[in-house]
Structures are given as C-alpha cells and as structure tokens.
PDB file of C-alpha atoms in Angstrom:
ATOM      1  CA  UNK A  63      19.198 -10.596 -47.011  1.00  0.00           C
ATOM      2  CA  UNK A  64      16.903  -8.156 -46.656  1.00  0.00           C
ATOM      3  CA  UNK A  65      13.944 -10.296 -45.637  1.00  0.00           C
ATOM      4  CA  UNK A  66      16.289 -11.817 -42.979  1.00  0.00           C
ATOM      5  CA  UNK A  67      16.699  -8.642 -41.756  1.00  0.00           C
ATOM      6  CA  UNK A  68      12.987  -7.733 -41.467  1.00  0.00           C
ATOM      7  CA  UNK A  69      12.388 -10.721 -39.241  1.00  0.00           C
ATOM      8  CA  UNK A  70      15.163 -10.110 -37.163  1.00  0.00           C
ATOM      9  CA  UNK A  71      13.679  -6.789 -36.239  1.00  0.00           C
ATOM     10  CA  UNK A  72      10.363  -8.238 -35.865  1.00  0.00           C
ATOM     11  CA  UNK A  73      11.458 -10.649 -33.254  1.00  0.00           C
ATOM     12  CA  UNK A  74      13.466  -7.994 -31.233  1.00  0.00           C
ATOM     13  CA  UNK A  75      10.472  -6.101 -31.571  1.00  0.00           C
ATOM     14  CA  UNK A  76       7.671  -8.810 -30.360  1.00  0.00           C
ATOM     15  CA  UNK A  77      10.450  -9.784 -27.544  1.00  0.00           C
ATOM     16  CA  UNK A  78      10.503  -5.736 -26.247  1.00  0.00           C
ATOM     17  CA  UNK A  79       6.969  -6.016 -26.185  1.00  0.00           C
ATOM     18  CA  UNK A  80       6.499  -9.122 -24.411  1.00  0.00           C
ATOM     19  CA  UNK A  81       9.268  -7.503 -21.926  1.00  0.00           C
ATOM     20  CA  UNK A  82       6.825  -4.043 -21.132  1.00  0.00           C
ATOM     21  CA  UNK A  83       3.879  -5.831 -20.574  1.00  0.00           C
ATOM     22  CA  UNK A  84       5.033  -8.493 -18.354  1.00  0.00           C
ATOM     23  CA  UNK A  85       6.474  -5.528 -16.623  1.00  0.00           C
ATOM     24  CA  UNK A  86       3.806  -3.929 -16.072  1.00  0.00           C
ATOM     25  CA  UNK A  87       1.923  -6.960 -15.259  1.00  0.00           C
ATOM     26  CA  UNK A  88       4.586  -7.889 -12.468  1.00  0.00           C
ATOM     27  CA  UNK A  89       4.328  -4.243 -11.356  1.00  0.00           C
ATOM     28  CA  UNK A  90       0.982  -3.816 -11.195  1.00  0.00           C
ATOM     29  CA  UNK A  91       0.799  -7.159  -8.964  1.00  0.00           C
ATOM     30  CA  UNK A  92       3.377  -5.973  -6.424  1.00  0.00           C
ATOM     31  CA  UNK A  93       1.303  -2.353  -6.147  1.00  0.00           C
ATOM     32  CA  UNK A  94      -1.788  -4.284  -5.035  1.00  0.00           C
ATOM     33  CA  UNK A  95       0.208  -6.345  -2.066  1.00  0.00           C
ATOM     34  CA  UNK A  96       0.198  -3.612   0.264  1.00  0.00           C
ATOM     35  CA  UNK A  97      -1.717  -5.611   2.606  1.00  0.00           C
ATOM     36  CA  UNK A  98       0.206  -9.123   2.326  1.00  0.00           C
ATOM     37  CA  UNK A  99       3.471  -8.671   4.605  1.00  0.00           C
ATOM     38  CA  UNK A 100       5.380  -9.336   7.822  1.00  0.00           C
ATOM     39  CA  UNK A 101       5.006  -6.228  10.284  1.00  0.00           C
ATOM     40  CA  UNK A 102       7.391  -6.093  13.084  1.00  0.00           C
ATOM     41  CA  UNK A 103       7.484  -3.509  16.014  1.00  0.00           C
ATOM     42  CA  UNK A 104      10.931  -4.134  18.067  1.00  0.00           C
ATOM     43  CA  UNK A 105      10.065  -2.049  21.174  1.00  0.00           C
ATOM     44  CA  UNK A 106       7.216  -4.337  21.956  1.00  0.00           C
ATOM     45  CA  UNK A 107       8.679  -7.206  20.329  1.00  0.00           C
ATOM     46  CA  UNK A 108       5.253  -7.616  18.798  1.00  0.00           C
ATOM     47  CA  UNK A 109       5.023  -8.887  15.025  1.00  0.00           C
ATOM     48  CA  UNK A 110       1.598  -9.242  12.538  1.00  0.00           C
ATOM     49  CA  UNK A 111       1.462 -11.830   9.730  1.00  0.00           C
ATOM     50  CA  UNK A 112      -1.418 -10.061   7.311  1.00  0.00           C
ATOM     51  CA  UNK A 113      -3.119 -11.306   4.209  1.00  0.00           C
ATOM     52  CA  UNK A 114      -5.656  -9.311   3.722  1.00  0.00           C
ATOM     53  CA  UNK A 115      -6.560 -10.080   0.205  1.00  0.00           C
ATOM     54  CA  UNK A 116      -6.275 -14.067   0.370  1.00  0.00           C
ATOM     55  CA  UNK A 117      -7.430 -14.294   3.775  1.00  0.00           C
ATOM     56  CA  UNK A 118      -5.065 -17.303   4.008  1.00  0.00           C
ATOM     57  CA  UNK A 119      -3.188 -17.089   7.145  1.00  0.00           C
ATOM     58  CA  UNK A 120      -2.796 -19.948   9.422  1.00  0.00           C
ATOM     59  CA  UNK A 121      -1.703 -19.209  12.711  1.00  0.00           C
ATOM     60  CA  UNK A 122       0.646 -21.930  14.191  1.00  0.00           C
ATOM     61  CA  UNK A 123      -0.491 -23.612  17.285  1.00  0.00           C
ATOM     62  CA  UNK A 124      -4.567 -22.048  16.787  1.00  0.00           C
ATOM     63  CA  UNK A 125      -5.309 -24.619  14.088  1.00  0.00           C
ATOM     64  CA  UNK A 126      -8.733 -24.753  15.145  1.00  0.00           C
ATOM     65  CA  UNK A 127      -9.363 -21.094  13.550  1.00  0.00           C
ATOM     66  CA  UNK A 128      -8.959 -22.402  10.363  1.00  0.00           C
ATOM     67  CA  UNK A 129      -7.521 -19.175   7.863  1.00  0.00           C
ATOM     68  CA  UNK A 130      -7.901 -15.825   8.351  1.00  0.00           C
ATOM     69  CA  UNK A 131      -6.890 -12.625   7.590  1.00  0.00           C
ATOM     70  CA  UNK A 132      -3.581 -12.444  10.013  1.00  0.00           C
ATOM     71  CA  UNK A 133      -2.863 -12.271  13.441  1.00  0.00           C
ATOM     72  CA  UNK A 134      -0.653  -9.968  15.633  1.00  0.00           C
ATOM     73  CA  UNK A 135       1.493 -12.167  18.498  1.00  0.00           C
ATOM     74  CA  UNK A 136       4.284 -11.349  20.852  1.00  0.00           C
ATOM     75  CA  UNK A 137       7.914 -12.881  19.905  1.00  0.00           C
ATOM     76  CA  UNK A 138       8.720 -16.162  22.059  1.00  0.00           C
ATOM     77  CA  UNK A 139       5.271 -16.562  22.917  1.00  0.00           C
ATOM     78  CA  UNK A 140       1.959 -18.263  21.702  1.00  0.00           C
ATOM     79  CA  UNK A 141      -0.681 -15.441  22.811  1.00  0.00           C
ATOM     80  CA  UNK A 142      -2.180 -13.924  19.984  1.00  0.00           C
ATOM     81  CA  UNK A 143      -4.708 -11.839  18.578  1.00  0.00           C
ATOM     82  CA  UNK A 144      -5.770 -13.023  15.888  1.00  0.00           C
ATOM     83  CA  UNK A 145      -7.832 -10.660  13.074  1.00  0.00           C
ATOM     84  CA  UNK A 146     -11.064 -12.448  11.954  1.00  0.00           C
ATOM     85  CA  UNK A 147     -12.433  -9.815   9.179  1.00  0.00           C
ATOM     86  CA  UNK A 148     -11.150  -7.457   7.326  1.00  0.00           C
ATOM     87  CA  UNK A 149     -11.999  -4.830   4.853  1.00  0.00           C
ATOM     88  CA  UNK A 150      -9.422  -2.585   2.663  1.00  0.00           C
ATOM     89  CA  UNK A 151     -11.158   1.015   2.517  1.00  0.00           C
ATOM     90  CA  UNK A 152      -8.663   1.573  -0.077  1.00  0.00           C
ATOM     91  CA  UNK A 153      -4.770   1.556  -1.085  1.00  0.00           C
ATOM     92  CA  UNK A 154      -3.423   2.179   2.373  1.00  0.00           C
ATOM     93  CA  UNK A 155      -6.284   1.759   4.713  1.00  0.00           C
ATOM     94  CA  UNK A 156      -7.964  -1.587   6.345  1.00  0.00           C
ATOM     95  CA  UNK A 157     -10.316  -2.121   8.595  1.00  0.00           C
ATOM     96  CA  UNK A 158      -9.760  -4.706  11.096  1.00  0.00           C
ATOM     97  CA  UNK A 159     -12.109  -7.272  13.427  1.00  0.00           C
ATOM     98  CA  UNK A 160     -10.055  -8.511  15.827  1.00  0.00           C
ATOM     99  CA  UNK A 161     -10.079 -11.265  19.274  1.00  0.00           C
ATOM    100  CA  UNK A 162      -7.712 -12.236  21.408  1.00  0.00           C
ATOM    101  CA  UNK A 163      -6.978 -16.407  20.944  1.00  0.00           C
ATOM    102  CA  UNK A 164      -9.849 -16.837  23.629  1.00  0.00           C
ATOM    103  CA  UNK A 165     -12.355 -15.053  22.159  1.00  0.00           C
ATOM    104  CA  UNK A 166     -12.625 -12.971  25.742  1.00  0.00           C
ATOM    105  CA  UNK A 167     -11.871  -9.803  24.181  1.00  0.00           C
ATOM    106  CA  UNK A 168     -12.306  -7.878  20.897  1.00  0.00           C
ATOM    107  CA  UNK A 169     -11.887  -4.720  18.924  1.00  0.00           C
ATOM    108  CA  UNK A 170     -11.438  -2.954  16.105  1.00  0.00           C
ATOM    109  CA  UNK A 171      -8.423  -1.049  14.499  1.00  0.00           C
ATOM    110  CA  UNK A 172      -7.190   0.899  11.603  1.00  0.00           C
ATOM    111  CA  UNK A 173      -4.297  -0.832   9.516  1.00  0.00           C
ATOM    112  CA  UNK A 174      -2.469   2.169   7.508  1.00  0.00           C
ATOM    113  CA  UNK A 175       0.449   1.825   5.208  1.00  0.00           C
ATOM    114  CA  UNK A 176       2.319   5.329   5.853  1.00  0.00           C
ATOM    115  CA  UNK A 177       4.889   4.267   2.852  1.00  0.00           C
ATOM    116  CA  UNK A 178       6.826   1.243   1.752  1.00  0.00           C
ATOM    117  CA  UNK A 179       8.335  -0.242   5.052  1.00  0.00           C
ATOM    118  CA  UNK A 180       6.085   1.824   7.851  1.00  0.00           C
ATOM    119  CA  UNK A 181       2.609   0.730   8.995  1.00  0.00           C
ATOM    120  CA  UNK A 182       0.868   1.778  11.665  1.00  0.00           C
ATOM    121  CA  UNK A 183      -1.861   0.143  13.751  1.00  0.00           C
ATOM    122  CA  UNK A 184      -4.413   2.478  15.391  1.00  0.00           C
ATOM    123  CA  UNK A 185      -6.783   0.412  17.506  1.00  0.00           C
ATOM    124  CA  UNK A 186     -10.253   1.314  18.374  1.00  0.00           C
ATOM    125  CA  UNK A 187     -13.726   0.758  19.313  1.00  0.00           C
ATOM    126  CA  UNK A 188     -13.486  -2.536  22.016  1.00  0.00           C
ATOM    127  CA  UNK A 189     -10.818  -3.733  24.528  1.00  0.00           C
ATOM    128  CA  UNK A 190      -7.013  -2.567  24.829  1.00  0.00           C
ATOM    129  CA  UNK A 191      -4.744  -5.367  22.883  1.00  0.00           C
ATOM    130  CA  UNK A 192      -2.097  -6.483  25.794  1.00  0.00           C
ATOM    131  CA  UNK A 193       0.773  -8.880  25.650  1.00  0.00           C
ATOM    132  CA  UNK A 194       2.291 -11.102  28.168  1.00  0.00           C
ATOM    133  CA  UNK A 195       5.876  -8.994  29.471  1.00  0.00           C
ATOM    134  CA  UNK A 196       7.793 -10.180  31.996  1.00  0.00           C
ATOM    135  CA  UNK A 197       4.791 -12.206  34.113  1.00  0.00           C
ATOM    136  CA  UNK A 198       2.350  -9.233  33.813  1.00  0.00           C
ATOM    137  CA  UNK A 199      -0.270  -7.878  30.883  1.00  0.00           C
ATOM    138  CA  UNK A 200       0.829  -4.990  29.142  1.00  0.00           C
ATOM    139  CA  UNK A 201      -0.930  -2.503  27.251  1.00  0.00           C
ATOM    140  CA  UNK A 202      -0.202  -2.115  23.514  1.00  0.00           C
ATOM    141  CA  UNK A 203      -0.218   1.907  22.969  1.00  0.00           C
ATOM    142  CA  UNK A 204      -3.351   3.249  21.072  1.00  0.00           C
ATOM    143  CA  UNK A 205      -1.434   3.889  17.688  1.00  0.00           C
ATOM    144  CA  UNK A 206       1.294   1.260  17.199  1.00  0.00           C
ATOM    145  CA  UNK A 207       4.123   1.669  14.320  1.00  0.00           C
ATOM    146  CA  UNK A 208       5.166  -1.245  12.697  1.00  0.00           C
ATOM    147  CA  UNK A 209       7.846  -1.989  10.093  1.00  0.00           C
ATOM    148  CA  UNK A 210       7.629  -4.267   7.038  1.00  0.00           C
ATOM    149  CA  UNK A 211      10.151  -7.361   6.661  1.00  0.00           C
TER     150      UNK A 211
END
C-alpha cells in the first residue's frame, strides 16, 4: 500500500512540474511578441500589421514585395506603406525603414510599446506618411498612437 502511495505522489509531483515549466515556457514566449500584433488608430482609421521578429508579413494586393516586416494602410483602401527593415533596439523599441507602395517616398520611425494595448509611432528622418481622405492626401501627425487588437 505504501509503495502505491509513493508513486502516486511521484506522478502528481512530475505532472506539477511539467505544469511550471510549460508555464513558464508559454510565458516567456508571449513576453517576447511585443512586436507581432494588429495596431489600430480609429481617428485616422489607419491600422499596421507588424512582425517584426518573423519578418513574415504579406501584404494583400502588393504580392510583388514578397514578406516583410509589416505595413501600415488606411481602412477601405489599398495605399500602403509598407516597412521594409526593421530592427528591435530592445523590449519596447523598433526601428523602422519604411516606403510608400511606390517606392516614391521613404522614412524612418520609432515603433514604441507604451504598455500592453498602446503603441505609438513616432516618424522621422524622410517624407511625411499621408493617406488618401476624402479625395485629398493627408498628413499622418508626427507621433501617432495606436492600439493593439
């Protein structure tokens, strides 16, 4: 009885143990996806589709770009910019290349993850990212917030 016992508690304690560490495992994968999501900024009606780690975005109707990092694109619309290299600086921080789908214009910007659901996109050196609104171009402001989906 005894022995029966002993094993009982040695499989409870092998399964507990199997339990933290795929835990941790799982948790330690979700920290490091800071830089994998879908941003979304509703006064511009702007969105970004980001993997920065995989580099495996394919942006629908610019085939011909093959995978990249992400792109940024206006809602109901097929003008993009689309974000050919980037760089994590660390955690929270990314550096970011990026044209617009005709290769006319370029910059670069600072992707920042402020906490779990806020972003914010700070462009710099290069052009000013516009959108098609309403017939005309319009400017993106300097430092954009974005949320996560």
């Amino acid at each position: 009885m005894e022995a029966k016992t002993n094993t009982m508690i040695q499989r409870v304690l092998l399964f507990l143990l199997v339990a933290i560490v795929s835990t941790y495992s799982l948790a330690q994968q979700q920290k490091g996806k800071t830089f994998c999501a879908y941003l979304y900024n509703n006064e511009y009606e702007v969105y970004m589709r980001i993997n920065l780690y995989e580099q495996d975005i394919i942006v629908e109707g610019h085939d011909l770009y093959g995978t990249l990092p992400g792109y940024l694109a206006k809602k109901h619309n097929s003008y993009c910019w689309l974000i050919t290299s980037s760089e994590i600086k660390n955690e929270r921080k990314a550096e970011l290349q990026i044209i617009n789908d005709t290769g006319s214009e370029d910059l670069t910007a600072t992707l920042t993850c402020l906490n779990d659901s806020t972003y914010l996109l700070k462009q710099g050196e290069g052009s000013s990212i516009k959108i098609p609104w309403n017939g005309k171009w319009r400017k993106l402001p300097k430092t954009l917030e974005l949320k996560k989906r």
